[in-house]
mmCIF file of C-alpha atoms in Angstrom:
data_model
loop_
_atom_site.group_PDB
_atom_site.id
_atom_site.type_symbol
_atom_site.label_atom_id
_atom_site.label_comp_id
_atom_site.label_asym_id
_atom_site.label_seq_id
_atom_site.Cartn_x
_atom_site.Cartn_y
_atom_site.Cartn_z
ATOM 1 C CA UNK A 1 25.478 24.298 -38.976
ATOM 2 C CA UNK A 2 27.709 22.970 -41.935
ATOM 3 C CA UNK A 3 26.091 19.982 -43.781
ATOM 4 C CA UNK A 4 28.198 17.285 -41.546
ATOM 5 C CA UNK A 5 28.854 18.265 -37.914
ATOM 6 C CA UNK A 6 32.399 17.525 -36.703
ATOM 7 C CA UNK A 7 30.610 15.630 -33.984
ATOM 8 C CA UNK A 8 26.798 15.109 -34.665
ATOM 9 C CA UNK A 9 24.774 14.105 -31.775
ATOM 10 C CA UNK A 10 23.766 10.348 -32.015
ATOM 11 C CA UNK A 11 20.706 11.113 -30.360
ATOM 12 C CA UNK A 12 18.580 13.793 -29.155
ATOM 13 C CA UNK A 13 17.966 13.921 -25.019
ATOM 14 C CA UNK A 14 14.295 14.319 -24.139
ATOM 15 C CA UNK A 15 12.786 17.851 -23.450
ATOM 16 C CA UNK A 16 11.260 18.229 -20.215
ATOM 17 C CA UNK A 17 8.153 19.931 -20.499
ATOM 18 C CA UNK A 18 7.292 19.673 -16.895
ATOM 19 C CA UNK A 19 9.702 22.120 -15.663
ATOM 20 C CA UNK A 20 10.582 25.778 -16.960
ATOM 21 C CA UNK A 21 13.746 26.340 -18.353
ATOM 22 C CA UNK A 22 15.650 29.879 -18.723
ATOM 23 C CA UNK A 23 16.598 29.630 -22.637
ATOM 24 C CA UNK A 24 12.552 28.718 -23.127
ATOM 25 C CA UNK A 25 11.833 31.494 -20.770
ATOM 26 C CA UNK A 26 14.343 33.750 -22.728
ATOM 27 C CA UNK A 27 12.558 32.941 -25.824
ATOM 28 C CA UNK A 28 9.171 34.025 -24.615
ATOM 29 C CA UNK A 29 10.514 37.171 -23.379
ATOM 30 C CA UNK A 30 11.822 37.805 -27.075
ATOM 31 C CA UNK A 31 8.308 37.041 -28.747
ATOM 32 C CA UNK A 32 9.140 33.603 -29.569
ATOM 33 C CA UNK A 33 6.969 30.711 -30.026
ATOM 34 C CA UNK A 34 9.232 27.719 -28.978
ATOM 35 C CA UNK A 35 8.507 27.472 -24.889
ATOM 36 C CA UNK A 36 5.932 25.592 -23.080
ATOM 37 C CA UNK A 37 3.174 26.739 -20.800
ATOM 38 C CA UNK A 38 5.550 26.213 -17.878
ATOM 39 C CA UNK A 39 7.915 28.467 -19.108
ATOM 40 C CA UNK A 40 4.847 31.096 -20.161
ATOM 41 C CA UNK A 41 3.699 30.733 -16.446
ATOM 42 C CA UNK A 42 7.315 32.305 -15.329
ATOM 43 C CA UNK A 43 7.646 34.583 -17.866
ATOM 44 C CA UNK A 44 4.110 36.430 -18.045
ATOM 45 C CA UNK A 45 4.765 37.307 -14.223
ATOM 46 C CA UNK A 46 8.140 38.556 -14.492
ATOM 47 C CA UNK A 47 8.396 42.561 -14.203
ATOM 48 C CA UNK A 48 7.947 44.338 -17.547
ATOM 49 C CA UNK A 49 12.093 44.988 -17.118
ATOM 50 C CA UNK A 50 12.773 41.272 -17.955
ATOM 51 C CA UNK A 51 11.161 41.742 -21.857
ATOM 52 C CA UNK A 52 13.287 44.689 -22.228
ATOM 53 C CA UNK A 53 16.401 43.159 -20.731
ATOM 54 C CA UNK A 54 16.107 40.484 -22.841
ATOM 55 C CA UNK A 55 16.038 42.517 -26.050
ATOM 56 C CA UNK A 56 18.697 44.841 -24.755
ATOM 57 C CA UNK A 57 20.759 41.761 -24.001
ATOM 58 C CA UNK A 58 20.432 40.613 -27.630
ATOM 59 C CA UNK A 59 20.860 44.294 -29.250
ATOM 60 C CA UNK A 60 24.163 44.214 -27.080
ATOM 61 C CA UNK A 61 25.091 40.536 -28.515
ATOM 62 C CA UNK A 62 24.666 42.052 -31.988
ATOM 63 C CA UNK A 63 26.578 44.931 -31.555
ATOM 64 C CA UNK A 64 29.664 43.335 -29.487
ATOM 65 C CA UNK A 65 29.915 40.677 -32.079
ATOM 66 C CA UNK A 66 30.169 42.985 -35.177
ATOM 67 C CA UNK A 67 33.089 45.214 -33.332
ATOM 68 C CA UNK A 68 34.970 42.046 -32.502
ATOM 69 C CA UNK A 69 34.497 40.843 -36.199
ATOM 70 C CA UNK A 70 35.643 44.516 -37.220
ATOM 71 C CA UNK A 71 38.539 43.977 -34.932
ATOM 72 C CA UNK A 72 39.692 40.708 -37.012
ATOM 73 C CA UNK A 73 38.236 38.148 -34.599
ATOM 74 C CA UNK A 74 37.154 35.116 -36.542
ATOM 75 C CA UNK A 75 36.212 32.339 -33.732
ATOM 76 C CA UNK A 76 33.572 32.570 -31.610
ATOM 77 C CA UNK A 77 32.366 30.404 -28.477
ATOM 78 C CA UNK A 78 28.860 31.283 -27.254
ATOM 79 C CA UNK A 79 27.766 29.413 -24.180
ATOM 80 C CA UNK A 80 24.290 29.792 -23.040
ATOM 81 C CA UNK A 81 22.933 30.468 -26.601
ATOM 82 C CA UNK A 82 19.551 29.905 -26.170
ATOM 83 C CA UNK A 83 17.029 29.227 -28.786
ATOM 84 C CA UNK A 84 18.243 30.413 -32.186
ATOM 85 C CA UNK A 85 16.838 34.247 -32.819
ATOM 86 C CA UNK A 86 17.810 35.912 -36.194
ATOM 87 C CA UNK A 87 20.148 37.618 -36.640
ATOM 88 C CA UNK A 88 22.289 34.808 -35.083
ATOM 89 C CA UNK A 89 25.922 35.320 -33.711
ATOM 90 C CA UNK A 90 27.367 33.577 -36.543
ATOM 91 C CA UNK A 91 25.295 35.530 -39.164
ATOM 92 C CA UNK A 92 26.770 38.805 -38.054
ATOM 93 C CA UNK A 93 30.237 37.462 -37.496
ATOM 94 C CA UNK A 94 30.323 35.963 -40.917
ATOM 95 C CA UNK A 95 28.885 39.008 -42.691
ATOM 96 C CA UNK A 96 31.850 40.833 -41.721
ATOM 97 C CA UNK A 97 34.420 37.949 -41.670
ATOM 98 C CA UNK A 98 32.855 34.875 -43.817
ATOM 99 C CA UNK A 99 35.435 32.632 -42.470
ATOM 100 C CA UNK A 100 34.510 32.890 -38.757
ATOM 101 C CA UNK A 101 34.164 29.775 -37.299
ATOM 102 C CA UNK A 102 31.509 29.580 -34.258
ATOM 103 C CA UNK A 103 30.491 27.063 -31.876
ATOM 104 C CA UNK A 104 27.468 27.470 -29.682
ATOM 105 C CA UNK A 105 26.513 25.636 -26.608
ATOM 106 C CA UNK A 106 23.326 25.371 -24.490
ATOM 107 C CA UNK A 107 22.000 22.447 -22.023
ATOM 108 C CA UNK A 108 18.369 22.912 -23.104
ATOM 109 C CA UNK A 109 17.475 19.818 -25.558
ATOM 110 C CA UNK A 110 15.140 22.225 -27.728
ATOM 111 C CA UNK A 111 18.007 24.492 -28.302
ATOM 112 C CA UNK A 112 20.060 21.380 -29.960
ATOM 113 C CA UNK A 113 17.065 20.603 -32.300
ATOM 114 C CA UNK A 114 16.495 24.009 -33.466
ATOM 115 C CA UNK A 115 20.527 24.706 -33.667
ATOM 116 C CA UNK A 116 20.582 21.729 -36.154
ATOM 117 C CA UNK A 117 18.109 23.104 -38.376
ATOM 118 C CA UNK A 118 18.841 26.553 -37.886
ATOM 119 C CA UNK A 119 22.575 27.654 -37.297
ATOM 120 C CA UNK A 120 23.596 27.272 -40.809
ATOM 121 C CA UNK A 121 27.255 28.401 -41.389
ATOM 122 C CA UNK A 122 28.894 30.168 -44.840
ATOM 123 C CA UNK A 123 30.641 27.693 -46.892
ATOM 124 C CA UNK A 124 34.017 29.901 -46.154
ATOM 125 C CA UNK A 125 33.362 29.358 -42.210
ATOM 126 C CA UNK A 126 31.964 26.707 -39.830
ATOM 127 C CA UNK A 127 29.237 26.763 -37.016
ATOM 128 C CA UNK A 128 28.779 23.501 -34.382
ATOM 129 C CA UNK A 129 26.700 23.017 -31.289
ATOM 130 C CA UNK A 130 27.729 21.403 -27.980
ATOM 131 C CA UNK A 131 25.117 20.085 -26.123
ATOM 132 C CA UNK A 132 26.631 20.650 -22.304
ATOM 133 C CA UNK A 133 26.393 22.836 -19.428
ATOM 134 C CA UNK A 134 28.191 25.602 -18.601
ATOM 135 C CA UNK A 135 29.065 23.988 -14.825
ATOM 136 C CA UNK A 136 30.930 21.413 -17.089
ATOM 137 C CA UNK A 137 33.489 24.114 -18.659
ATOM 138 C CA UNK A 138 36.340 21.605 -19.607
ATOM 139 C CA UNK A 139 33.666 19.595 -21.388
ATOM 140 C CA UNK A 140 32.867 22.188 -23.436
ATOM 141 C CA UNK A 141 36.320 23.244 -24.078
ATOM 142 C CA UNK A 142 37.423 19.736 -25.162
ATOM 143 C CA UNK A 143 34.270 19.725 -27.643
ATOM 144 C CA UNK A 144 34.973 23.522 -28.754
ATOM 145 C CA UNK A 145 38.619 22.140 -29.961
ATOM 146 C CA UNK A 146 37.143 20.228 -32.324
ATOM 147 C CA UNK A 147 35.861 23.248 -34.582
ATOM 148 C CA UNK A 148 38.187 26.168 -32.808
ATOM 149 C CA UNK A 149 41.825 26.674 -32.816
ATOM 150 C CA UNK A 150 42.538 27.687 -29.148
ATOM 151 C CA UNK A 151 46.296 28.705 -29.952
ATOM 152 C CA UNK A 152 44.563 31.654 -31.689
ATOM 153 C CA UNK A 153 42.398 34.158 -30.254
ATOM 154 C CA UNK A 154 38.849 33.349 -29.509
ATOM 155 C CA UNK A 155 35.969 35.624 -28.380
ATOM 156 C CA UNK A 156 34.231 33.925 -25.528
ATOM 157 C CA UNK A 157 30.622 35.041 -24.776
ATOM 158 C CA UNK A 158 28.310 34.108 -21.798
ATOM 159 C CA UNK A 159 25.595 36.339 -22.311
ATOM 160 C CA UNK A 160 22.161 36.520 -19.977
ATOM 161 C CA UNK A 161 23.763 33.634 -18.580
ATOM 162 C CA UNK A 162 25.823 34.452 -15.224
ATOM 163 C CA UNK A 163 22.682 35.333 -13.512
ATOM 164 C CA UNK A 164 21.534 31.931 -13.402
ATOM 165 C CA UNK A 165 24.867 30.752 -12.081
ATOM 166 C CA UNK A 166 24.524 31.747 -7.824
ATOM 167 C CA UNK A 167 27.702 32.326 -6.275
ATOM 168 C CA UNK A 168 27.835 28.794 -4.667
ATOM 169 C CA UNK A 169 27.823 27.330 -8.270
ATOM 170 C CA UNK A 170 31.408 29.108 -8.431
ATOM 171 C CA UNK A 171 30.734 31.327 -11.652
ATOM 172 C CA UNK A 172 34.120 32.825 -11.541
ATOM 173 C CA UNK A 173 36.170 29.746 -11.191
ATOM 174 C CA UNK A 174 33.960 28.502 -14.120
ATOM 175 C CA UNK A 175 35.062 31.483 -16.220
ATOM 176 C CA UNK A 176 38.701 31.017 -14.814
ATOM 177 C CA UNK A 177 38.263 27.514 -16.095
ATOM 178 C CA UNK A 178 37.298 28.795 -19.709
ATOM 179 C CA UNK A 179 39.675 31.690 -19.803
ATOM 180 C CA UNK A 180 42.485 29.517 -19.193
ATOM 181 C CA UNK A 181 41.863 27.796 -22.214
ATOM 182 C CA UNK A 182 42.136 30.923 -24.469
ATOM 183 C CA UNK A 183 45.454 32.568 -26.290
ATOM 184 C CA UNK A 184 46.378 35.746 -25.165
ATOM 185 C CA UNK A 185 44.804 38.490 -27.459
ATOM 186 C CA UNK A 186 41.127 36.643 -26.663
ATOM 187 C CA UNK A 187 37.898 38.487 -25.629
ATOM 188 C CA UNK A 188 35.308 37.874 -23.009
ATOM 189 C CA UNK A 189 31.675 39.137 -23.211
ATOM 190 C CA UNK A 190 29.602 39.213 -20.666
ATOM 191 C CA UNK A 191 26.256 40.748 -19.549
ATOM 192 C CA UNK A 192 24.661 40.253 -16.003
ATOM 193 C CA UNK A 193 21.202 41.377 -14.558
ATOM 194 C CA UNK A 194 21.629 43.983 -11.667
ATOM 195 C CA UNK A 195 20.457 44.078 -8.613
ATOM 196 C CA UNK A 196 21.171 47.787 -7.671
ATOM 197 C CA UNK A 197 19.331 49.440 -10.389
ATOM 198 C CA UNK A 198 15.698 48.728 -9.609
ATOM 199 C CA UNK A 199 15.982 46.430 -6.160
ATOM 200 C CA UNK A 200 12.502 46.071 -5.860
ATOM 201 C CA UNK A 201 11.735 44.676 -9.621
ATOM 202 C CA UNK A 202 14.644 42.635 -9.434
ATOM 203 C CA UNK A 203 13.219 40.683 -6.266
ATOM 204 C CA UNK A 204 10.228 40.328 -7.782
ATOM 205 C CA UNK A 205 11.787 38.500 -10.815
ATOM 206 C CA UNK A 206 13.848 36.572 -8.438
ATOM 207 C CA UNK A 207 10.680 35.406 -6.544
ATOM 208 C CA UNK A 208 9.108 34.488 -9.811
ATOM 209 C CA UNK A 209 11.919 32.533 -11.341
ATOM 210 C CA UNK A 210 12.302 30.909 -7.900
ATOM 211 C CA UNK A 211 8.671 29.370 -7.973
ATOM 212 C CA UNK A 212 9.632 27.733 -11.212
ATOM 213 C CA UNK A 213 12.593 26.056 -9.694
ATOM 214 C CA UNK A 214 15.069 28.441 -11.658
ATOM 215 C CA UNK A 215 17.471 30.205 -9.111
ATOM 216 C CA UNK A 216 18.511 34.012 -10.469
ATOM 217 C CA UNK A 217 21.503 35.553 -9.094
ATOM 218 C CA UNK A 218 21.562 39.459 -9.740
ATOM 219 C CA UNK A 219 24.496 41.089 -8.822
ATOM 220 C CA UNK A 220 25.576 45.083 -8.209
ATOM 221 C CA UNK A 221 27.799 46.494 -10.849
ATOM 222 C CA UNK A 222 30.895 45.963 -8.164
ATOM 223 C CA UNK A 223 30.189 42.227 -8.266
ATOM 224 C CA UNK A 224 29.743 42.098 -12.140
ATOM 225 C CA UNK A 225 33.157 43.897 -12.362
ATOM 226 C CA UNK A 226 34.940 40.924 -10.229
ATOM 227 C CA UNK A 227 34.100 38.772 -13.364
ATOM 228 C CA UNK A 228 36.785 40.700 -15.078
ATOM 229 C CA UNK A 229 39.848 40.360 -12.650
ATOM 230 C CA UNK A 230 42.967 39.975 -14.647
ATOM 231 C CA UNK A 231 41.108 41.133 -17.683
ATOM 232 C CA UNK A 232 41.648 44.146 -19.576
ATOM 233 C CA UNK A 233 37.949 45.764 -20.118
ATOM 234 C CA UNK A 234 37.634 47.434 -23.184
ATOM 235 C CA UNK A 235 36.020 50.947 -24.071
ATOM 236 C CA UNK A 236 33.675 52.106 -23.390
ATOM 237 C CA UNK A 237 33.954 49.892 -20.421
ATOM 238 C CA UNK A 238 31.223 48.318 -17.820
ATOM 239 C CA UNK A 239 27.864 49.909 -18.731
ATOM 240 C CA UNK A 240 24.184 49.080 -18.778
ATOM 241 C CA UNK A 241 23.480 47.411 -22.172
ATOM 242 C CA UNK A 242 22.206 50.341 -24.230
ATOM 243 C CA UNK A 243 25.214 52.437 -23.305
ATOM 244 C CA UNK A 244 27.559 50.154 -24.797
ATOM 245 C CA UNK A 245 28.210 50.475 -28.602
ATOM 246 C CA UNK A 246 31.102 51.409 -30.959
ATOM 247 C CA UNK A 247 30.797 53.516 -33.700
ATOM 248 C CA UNK A 248 28.678 56.719 -34.615
ATOM 249 C CA UNK A 249 25.394 55.908 -33.846
ATOM 250 C CA UNK A 250 24.490 55.009 -30.266
ATOM 251 C CA UNK A 251 21.422 52.872 -29.523
ATOM 252 C CA UNK A 252 18.451 55.177 -28.385
ATOM 253 C CA UNK A 253 18.871 56.036 -24.104
ATOM 254 C CA UNK A 254 16.660 53.695 -21.828
ATOM 255 C CA UNK A 255 16.977 52.425 -18.242
ATOM 256 C CA UNK A 256 18.228 49.110 -18.254
ATOM 257 C CA UNK A 257 19.174 46.777 -15.495
ATOM 258 C CA UNK A 258 21.611 44.836 -17.456
ATOM 259 C CA UNK A 259 25.169 45.203 -17.045
ATOM 260 C CA UNK A 260 27.662 44.468 -19.891
ATOM 261 C CA UNK A 261 31.213 44.612 -20.875
ATOM 262 C CA UNK A 262 33.722 43.292 -23.069
ATOM 263 C CA UNK A 263 37.224 42.396 -21.885
ATOM 264 C CA UNK A 264 40.270 41.035 -23.380
ATOM 265 C CA UNK A 265 42.977 38.550 -22.066
ATOM 266 C CA UNK A 266 46.194 39.870 -21.918
#
């Protein structure tokens, strides 16, 4: 982050190590060390595809961010950030557009602590962190306005997050609230665990998360596509994570249970 945060937290909320958290499970899947036994107990019993999906999700974020920065986007709002893992989104964006302004958001206190230490902006740009839950979209937008200019295009990303929002929590409504604050020409970057690629493995993963008190909502390709209603999906379209790329070098082909897409607000 910048040396002085626009709205620095006055205190750190306590970290609950008695319950697993999706951000820390994800950290374990990526090979990180910022997790606890309760998180490891969930992660170690997930299908091997979960590790593959975490890696593919991170790689997609890298490619999508680089493409957006190359298209001239200089503002990013990343919700469900997770524990910082280099390269972070702002590093990719600011490598291409040094003046990029990035706001990260997550609801795990351990992410807050790492964000303060590790998410350091280039002097030409800015980074900030909002400690909030995606289920409070209006709160997130209000806080992000202190860094981002919502009269100009913003790239909004929810990566590896939608499948932790079951339908009864109205994820489409949450997304509509977020996108309604964005200027025309903004972008939405989403990923979603698939229910129709490997149904047996998906059910096993759902069951293991449930044991830890975490609800997992995998979706079909058609169901994922509904998040993009009223948006213009950009090329190469709605695909599995390894299939989505721009440029001359394609990622190595591999099986994937993760759908991704980038769309533009008209």
